[in-house]
Coordinates of C-alpha atoms in Angstrom, one line a residue:
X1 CA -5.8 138.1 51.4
X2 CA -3.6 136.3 53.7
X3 CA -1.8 138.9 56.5
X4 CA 1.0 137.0 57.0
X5 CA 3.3 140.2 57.4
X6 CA 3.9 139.9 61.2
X7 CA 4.5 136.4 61.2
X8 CA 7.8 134.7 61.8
X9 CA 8.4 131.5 60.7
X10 CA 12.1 130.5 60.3
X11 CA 15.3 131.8 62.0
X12 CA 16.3 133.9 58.5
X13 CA 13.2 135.7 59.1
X14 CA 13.5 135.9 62.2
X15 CA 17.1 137.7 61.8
X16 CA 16.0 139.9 59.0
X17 CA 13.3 141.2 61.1
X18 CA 15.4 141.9 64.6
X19 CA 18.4 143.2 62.6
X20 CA 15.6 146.5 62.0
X21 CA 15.7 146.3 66.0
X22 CA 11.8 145.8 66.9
X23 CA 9.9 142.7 67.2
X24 CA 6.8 145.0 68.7
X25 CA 3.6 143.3 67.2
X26 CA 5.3 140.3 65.3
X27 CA 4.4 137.0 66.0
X28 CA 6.5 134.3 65.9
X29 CA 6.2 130.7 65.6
X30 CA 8.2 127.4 66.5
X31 CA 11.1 129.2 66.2
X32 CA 14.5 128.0 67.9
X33 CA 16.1 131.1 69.6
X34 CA 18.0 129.7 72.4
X35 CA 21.1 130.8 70.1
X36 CA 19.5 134.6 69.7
X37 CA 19.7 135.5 73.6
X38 CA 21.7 138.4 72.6
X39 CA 18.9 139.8 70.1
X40 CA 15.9 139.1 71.9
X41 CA 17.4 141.0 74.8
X42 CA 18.3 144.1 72.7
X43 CA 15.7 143.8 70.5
X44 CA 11.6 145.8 71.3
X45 CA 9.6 143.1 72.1
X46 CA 6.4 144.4 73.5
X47 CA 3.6 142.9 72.1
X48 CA 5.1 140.1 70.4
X49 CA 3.6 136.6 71.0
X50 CA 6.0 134.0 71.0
X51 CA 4.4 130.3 69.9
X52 CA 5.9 127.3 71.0
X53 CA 9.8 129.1 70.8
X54 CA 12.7 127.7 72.7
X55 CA 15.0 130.5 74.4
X56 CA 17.3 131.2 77.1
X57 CA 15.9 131.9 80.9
X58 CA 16.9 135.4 81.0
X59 CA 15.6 135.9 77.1
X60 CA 12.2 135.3 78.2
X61 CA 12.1 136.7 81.4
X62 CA 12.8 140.1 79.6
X63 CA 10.4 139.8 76.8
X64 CA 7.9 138.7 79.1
X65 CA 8.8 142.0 81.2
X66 CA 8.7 143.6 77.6
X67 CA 4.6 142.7 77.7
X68 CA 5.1 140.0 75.2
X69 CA 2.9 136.9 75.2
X70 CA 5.1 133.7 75.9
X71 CA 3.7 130.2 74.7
X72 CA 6.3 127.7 76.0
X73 CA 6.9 124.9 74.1
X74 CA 5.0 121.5 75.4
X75 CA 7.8 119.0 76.2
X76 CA 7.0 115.2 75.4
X77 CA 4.7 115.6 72.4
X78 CA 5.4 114.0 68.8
X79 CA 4.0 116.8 67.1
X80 CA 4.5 120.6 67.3
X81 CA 1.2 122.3 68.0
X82 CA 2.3 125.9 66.8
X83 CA 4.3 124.8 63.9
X84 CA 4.3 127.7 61.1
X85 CA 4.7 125.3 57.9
X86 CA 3.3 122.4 56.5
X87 CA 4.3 119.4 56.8
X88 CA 6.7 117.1 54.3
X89 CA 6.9 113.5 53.7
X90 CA 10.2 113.8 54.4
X91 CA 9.3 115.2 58.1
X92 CA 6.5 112.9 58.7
X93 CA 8.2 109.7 57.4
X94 CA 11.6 110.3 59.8
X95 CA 12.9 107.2 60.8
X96 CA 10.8 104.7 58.2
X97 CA 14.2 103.0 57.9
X98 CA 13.5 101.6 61.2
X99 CA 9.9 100.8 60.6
X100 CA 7.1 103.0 60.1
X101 CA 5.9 102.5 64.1
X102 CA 8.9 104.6 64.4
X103 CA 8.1 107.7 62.5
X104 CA 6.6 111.0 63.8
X105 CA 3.2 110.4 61.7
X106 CA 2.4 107.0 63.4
X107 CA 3.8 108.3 67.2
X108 CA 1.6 111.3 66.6
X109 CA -1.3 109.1 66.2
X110 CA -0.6 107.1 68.9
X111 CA -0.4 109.9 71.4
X112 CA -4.2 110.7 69.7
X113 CA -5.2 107.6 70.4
X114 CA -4.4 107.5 73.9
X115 CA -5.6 111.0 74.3
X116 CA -8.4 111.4 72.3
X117 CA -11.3 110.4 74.6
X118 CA -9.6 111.1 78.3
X119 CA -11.2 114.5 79.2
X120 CA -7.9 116.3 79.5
X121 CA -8.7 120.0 78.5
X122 CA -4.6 120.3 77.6
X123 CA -4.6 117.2 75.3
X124 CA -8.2 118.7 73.2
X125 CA -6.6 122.5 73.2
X126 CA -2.8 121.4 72.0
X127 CA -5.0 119.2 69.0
X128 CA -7.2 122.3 68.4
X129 CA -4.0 125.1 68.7
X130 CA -2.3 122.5 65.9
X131 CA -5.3 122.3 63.7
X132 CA -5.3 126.1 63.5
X133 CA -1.8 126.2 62.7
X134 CA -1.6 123.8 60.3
X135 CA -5.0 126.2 58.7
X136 CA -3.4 129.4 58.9
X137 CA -0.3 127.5 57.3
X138 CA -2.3 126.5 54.0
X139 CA -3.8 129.2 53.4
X140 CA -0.5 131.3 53.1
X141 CA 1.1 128.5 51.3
X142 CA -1.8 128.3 48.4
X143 CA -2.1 131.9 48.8
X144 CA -3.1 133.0 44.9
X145 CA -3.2 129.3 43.4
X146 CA -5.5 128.4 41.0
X147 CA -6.7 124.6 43.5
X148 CA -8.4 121.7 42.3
X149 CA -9.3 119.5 44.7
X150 CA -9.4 115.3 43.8
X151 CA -11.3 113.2 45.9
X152 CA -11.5 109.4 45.8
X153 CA -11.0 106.4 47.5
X154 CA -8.3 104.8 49.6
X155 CA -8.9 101.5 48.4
X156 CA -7.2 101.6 44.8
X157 CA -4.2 98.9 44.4
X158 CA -1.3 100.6 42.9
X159 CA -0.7 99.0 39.4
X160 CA -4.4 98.8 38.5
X161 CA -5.9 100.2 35.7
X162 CA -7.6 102.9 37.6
X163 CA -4.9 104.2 39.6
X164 CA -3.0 105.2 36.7
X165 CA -5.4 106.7 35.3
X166 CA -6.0 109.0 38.7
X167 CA -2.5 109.7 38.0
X168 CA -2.3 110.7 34.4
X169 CA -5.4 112.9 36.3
X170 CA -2.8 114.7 38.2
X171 CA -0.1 115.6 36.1
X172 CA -2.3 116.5 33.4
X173 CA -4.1 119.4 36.1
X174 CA -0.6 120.1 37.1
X175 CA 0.8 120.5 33.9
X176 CA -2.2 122.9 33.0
X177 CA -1.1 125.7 35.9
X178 CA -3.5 124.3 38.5
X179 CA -2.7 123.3 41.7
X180 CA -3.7 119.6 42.8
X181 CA -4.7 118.8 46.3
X182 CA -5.9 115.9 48.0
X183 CA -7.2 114.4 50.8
X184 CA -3.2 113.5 51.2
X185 CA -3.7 109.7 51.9
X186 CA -3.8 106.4 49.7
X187 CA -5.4 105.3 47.0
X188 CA -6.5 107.1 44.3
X189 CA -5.6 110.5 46.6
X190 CA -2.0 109.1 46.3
X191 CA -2.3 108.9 42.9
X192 CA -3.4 112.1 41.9
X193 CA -0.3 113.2 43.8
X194 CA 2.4 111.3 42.6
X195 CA 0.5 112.0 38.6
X196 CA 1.5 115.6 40.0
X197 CA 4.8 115.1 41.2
X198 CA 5.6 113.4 38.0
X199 CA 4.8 116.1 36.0
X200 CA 8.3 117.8 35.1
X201 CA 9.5 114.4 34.3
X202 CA 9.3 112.9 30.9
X203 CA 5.9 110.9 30.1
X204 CA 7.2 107.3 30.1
X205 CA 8.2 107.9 33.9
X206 CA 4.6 107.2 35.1
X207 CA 4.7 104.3 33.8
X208 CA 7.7 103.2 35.3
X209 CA 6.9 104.8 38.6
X210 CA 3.3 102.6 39.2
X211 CA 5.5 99.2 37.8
X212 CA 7.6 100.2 40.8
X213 CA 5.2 101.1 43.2
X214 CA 3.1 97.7 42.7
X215 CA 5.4 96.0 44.2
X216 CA 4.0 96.9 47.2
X217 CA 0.5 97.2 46.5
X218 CA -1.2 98.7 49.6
X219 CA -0.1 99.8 52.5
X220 CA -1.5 96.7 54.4
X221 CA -0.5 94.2 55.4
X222 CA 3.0 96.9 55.8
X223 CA 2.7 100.6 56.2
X224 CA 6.6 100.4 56.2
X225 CA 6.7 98.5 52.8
X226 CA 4.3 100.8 51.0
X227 CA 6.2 103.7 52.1
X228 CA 9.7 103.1 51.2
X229 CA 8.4 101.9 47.6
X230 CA 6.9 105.2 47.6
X231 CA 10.4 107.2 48.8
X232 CA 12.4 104.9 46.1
X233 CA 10.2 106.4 43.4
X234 CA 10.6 109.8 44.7
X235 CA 14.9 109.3 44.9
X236 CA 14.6 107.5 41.0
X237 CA 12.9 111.2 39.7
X238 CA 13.8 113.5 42.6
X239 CA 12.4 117.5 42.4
X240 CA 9.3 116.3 42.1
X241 CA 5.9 118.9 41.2
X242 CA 4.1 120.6 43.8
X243 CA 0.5 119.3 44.6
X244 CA -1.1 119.5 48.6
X245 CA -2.2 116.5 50.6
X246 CA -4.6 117.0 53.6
X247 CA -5.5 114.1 55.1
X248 CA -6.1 113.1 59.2
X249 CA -5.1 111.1 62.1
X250 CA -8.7 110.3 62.9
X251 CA -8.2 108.1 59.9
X252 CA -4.8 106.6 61.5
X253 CA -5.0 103.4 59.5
X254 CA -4.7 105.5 56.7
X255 CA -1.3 106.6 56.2
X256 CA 0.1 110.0 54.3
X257 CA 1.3 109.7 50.8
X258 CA 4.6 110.5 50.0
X259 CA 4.0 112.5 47.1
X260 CA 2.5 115.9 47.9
X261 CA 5.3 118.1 48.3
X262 CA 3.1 120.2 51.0
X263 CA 1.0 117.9 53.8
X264 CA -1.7 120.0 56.0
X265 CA -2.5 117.3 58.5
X266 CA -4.9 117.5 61.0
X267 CA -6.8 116.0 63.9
X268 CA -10.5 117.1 63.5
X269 CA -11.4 115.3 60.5
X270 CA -14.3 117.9 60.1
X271 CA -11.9 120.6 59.7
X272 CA -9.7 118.4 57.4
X273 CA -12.5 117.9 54.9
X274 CA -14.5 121.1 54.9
X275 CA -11.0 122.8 54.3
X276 CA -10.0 121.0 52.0
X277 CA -13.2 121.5 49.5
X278 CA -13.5 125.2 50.5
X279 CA -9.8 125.6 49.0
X280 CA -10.6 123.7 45.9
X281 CA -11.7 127.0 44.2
X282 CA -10.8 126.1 40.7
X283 CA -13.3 123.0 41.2
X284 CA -13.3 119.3 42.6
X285 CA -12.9 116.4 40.6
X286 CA -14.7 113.2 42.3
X287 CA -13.0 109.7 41.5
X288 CA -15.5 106.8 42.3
X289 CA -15.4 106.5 46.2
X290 CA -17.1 104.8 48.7
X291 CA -19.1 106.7 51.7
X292 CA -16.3 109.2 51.8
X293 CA -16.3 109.9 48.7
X294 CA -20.3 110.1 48.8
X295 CA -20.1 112.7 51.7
X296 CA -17.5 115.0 50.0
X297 CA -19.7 115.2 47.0
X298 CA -22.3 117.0 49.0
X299 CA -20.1 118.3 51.3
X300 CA -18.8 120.1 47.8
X301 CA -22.5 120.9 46.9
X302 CA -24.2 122.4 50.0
X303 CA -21.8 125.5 49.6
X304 CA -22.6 126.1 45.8
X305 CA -26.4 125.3 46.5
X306 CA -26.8 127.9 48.9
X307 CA -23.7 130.1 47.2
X308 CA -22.2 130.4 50.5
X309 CA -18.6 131.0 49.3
X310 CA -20.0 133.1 46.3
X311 CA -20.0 131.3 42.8
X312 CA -20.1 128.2 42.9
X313 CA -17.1 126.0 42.0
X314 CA -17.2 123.7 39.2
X315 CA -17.8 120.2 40.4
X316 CA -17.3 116.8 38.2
X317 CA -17.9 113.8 39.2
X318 CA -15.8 110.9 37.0
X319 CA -17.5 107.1 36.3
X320 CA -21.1 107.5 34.7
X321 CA -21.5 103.8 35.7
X322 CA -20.2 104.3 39.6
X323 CA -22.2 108.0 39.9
X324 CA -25.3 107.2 38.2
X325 CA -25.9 103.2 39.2
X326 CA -23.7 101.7 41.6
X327 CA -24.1 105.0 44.3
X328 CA -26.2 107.2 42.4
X329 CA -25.4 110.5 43.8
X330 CA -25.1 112.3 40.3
X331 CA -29.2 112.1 39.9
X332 CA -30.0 113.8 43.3
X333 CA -27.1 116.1 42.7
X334 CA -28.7 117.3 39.5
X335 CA -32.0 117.6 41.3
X336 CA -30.4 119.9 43.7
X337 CA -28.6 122.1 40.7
X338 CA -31.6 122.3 39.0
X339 CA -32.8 125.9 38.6
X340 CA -29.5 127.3 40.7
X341 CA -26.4 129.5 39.9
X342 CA -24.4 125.7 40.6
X343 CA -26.6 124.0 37.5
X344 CA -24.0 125.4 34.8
X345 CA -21.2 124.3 37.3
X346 CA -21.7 120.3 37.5
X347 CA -20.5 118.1 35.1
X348 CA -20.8 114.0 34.6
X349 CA -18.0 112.7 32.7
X350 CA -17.1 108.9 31.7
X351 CA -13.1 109.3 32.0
X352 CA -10.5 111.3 33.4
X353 CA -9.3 112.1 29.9
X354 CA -12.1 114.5 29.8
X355 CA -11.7 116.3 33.1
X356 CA -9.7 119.1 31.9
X357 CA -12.0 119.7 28.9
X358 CA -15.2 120.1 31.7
X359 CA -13.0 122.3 34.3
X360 CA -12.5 124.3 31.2
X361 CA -15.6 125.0 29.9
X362 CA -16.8 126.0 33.5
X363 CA -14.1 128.3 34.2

């Protein structure tokens, strides 16, 4: 169960809360308050913590007096480490118009790259403080949702036969009641999302979304190219479906898709991906994938082996071809199951078609 009663996230919670006239014990996060000067020095404040908020002099000289714990915000940095909500495409793409170099995802993971390996303790604690943050924010934001995680590659070509088929994936799951996430970034993670985000739109709209989106195939040569084809699909069918994305700047080549409505990002790629599949409690679907792919599958199944999370979630891995002759994982993954509470939990399956058939019958 997620605590997230004495958090403070947004300035209408914050004035519901200070209008009862104590903030004793609440915890509030990158929240602007240089306009609540007036509250924060009427209101209780002792043992608040204040995370990354912006106030008045006087404001925080008094709370700090109050016993509160002050975390200043860190001028100069693209990102906010103590944010209290995920990201959206809409935040991390700001500015494509002028080119995606311009945009808070790919300043963010410049700063990492020039910080990354320097030895600075502040530059390693603001990426860990974020990482946390951006943890504590997806596990109140898919607090009670039924998750299935999709994994797959980065290298599917929108427009090919495959990537709309990883999106028919995700709008089928997400017209079913579950909750799709990602690893947030291109590819067949893309499509997942955007089969998701299509969901409350009529059926022939997939269609017409992936004709559009081919235009602009990958997101190289142009980052900038493949984005706005993605944010031109997104204003044709606006109030798009909910799915997650979580992918990383250690992977800063790849860029975020556009289409999860919610986007954990993080820096520690470790965290990233063990997060991801340990939130994927209504199972993980595997796409054919490369090494990545490879490592998530038993990243998935070291957990259900050892039933370290409890019962093991239902795993199925999609491409009898891919999974059993070009990397055969499925083999040694059934070798592993064999005997365990995870043998009744793993499925092999030819197409996505039949996904939502295997997740059911290992509900």
């Amino acid at each position: 169960m997620v605590n997230a009663d004495i958090e403070i996230e947004t300035l209408a919670e914050f004035d519901q809360v200070v209008a009862r006239g104590s903030l004793s014990g609440y915890r509030i996060q990158s929240v602007n308050l240089l306009e609540r000067t007036f509250a924060l020095l009427s209101a209780d404040t002792s043992d608040a913590v204040f995370l990354g908020c912006a106030m008045e002099p006087d404001a925080s000289v008094k709370v700090r007096a109050d016993g509160a714990l002050v975390f200043p915000p860190v001028p100069d940095l693209p990102f906010n480490p103590y944010r209290g909500l995920l990201y959206t495409p809409e935040e991390l793409f700001t500015g494509l118009p002028d080119g995606y170099e311009a945009t808070p995802d790919a300043r963010t993971y410049a700063w990492f790259q020039e910080t990354k390996a320097d030895g600075d303790i502040l530059s390693s604690m603001l990426r860990s403080i974020h990482d946390d943050a951006v943890s504590d924010a997806l596990d109140e934001h898919l607090e009670g949702a039924r998750v299935v995680g999709v994994m797959g590659g980065h290298a599917l070509s929108r427009g090919g036969t495959e990537y709309r088929r990883a999106a028919e994936l995700g709008r089928a799951l997400t017209r079913s009641g579950l909750t799709v996430a990602t690893g947030g970034g291109p590819g067949a993670m893309e499509a997942a999302n955007l089969g998701a985000y299509l969901a409350p739109a009529p059926d022939e709209a997939l269609a017409e979304a992936v004709e559009l989106l081919a235009k602009a195939p990958s997101f190289a040569p142009s980052v900038s190219d493949w984005a706005r084809a993605a944010f031109a699909v997104r204003e044709r069918w606006p109030g798009g479906g909910d799915s997650v994305g979580i992918p990383t700047w250690f992977y800063g080549h790849e860029p975020p898709n556009a289409f999860a409505a919610h986007i954990g990002k993080y820096f520690a790629n470790a965290t990233r991906e063990d997060g991801l599949l340990a939130r994927s409690t209504a199972g993980v679907v595997f796409l054919p994938g490369a090494a990545g792919t490879v490592q998530e599958v038993f990243d998935s199944a070291t957990p259900n082996y050892y039933a370290s999370r409890g019962e093991p979630a239902p795993m199925v891995l999609v491409g009898r071809a891919h999974w059993t002759g070009h990397l055969p994982a499925w083999p040694l993954l059934q070798a592993l199951a064999r005997g365990r509470a995870m043998e009744s939990r793993i499925a092999l399956v030819d197409s996505v078609d039949e996904v939502p058939d295997a997740l059911l019958a290992m509900a």
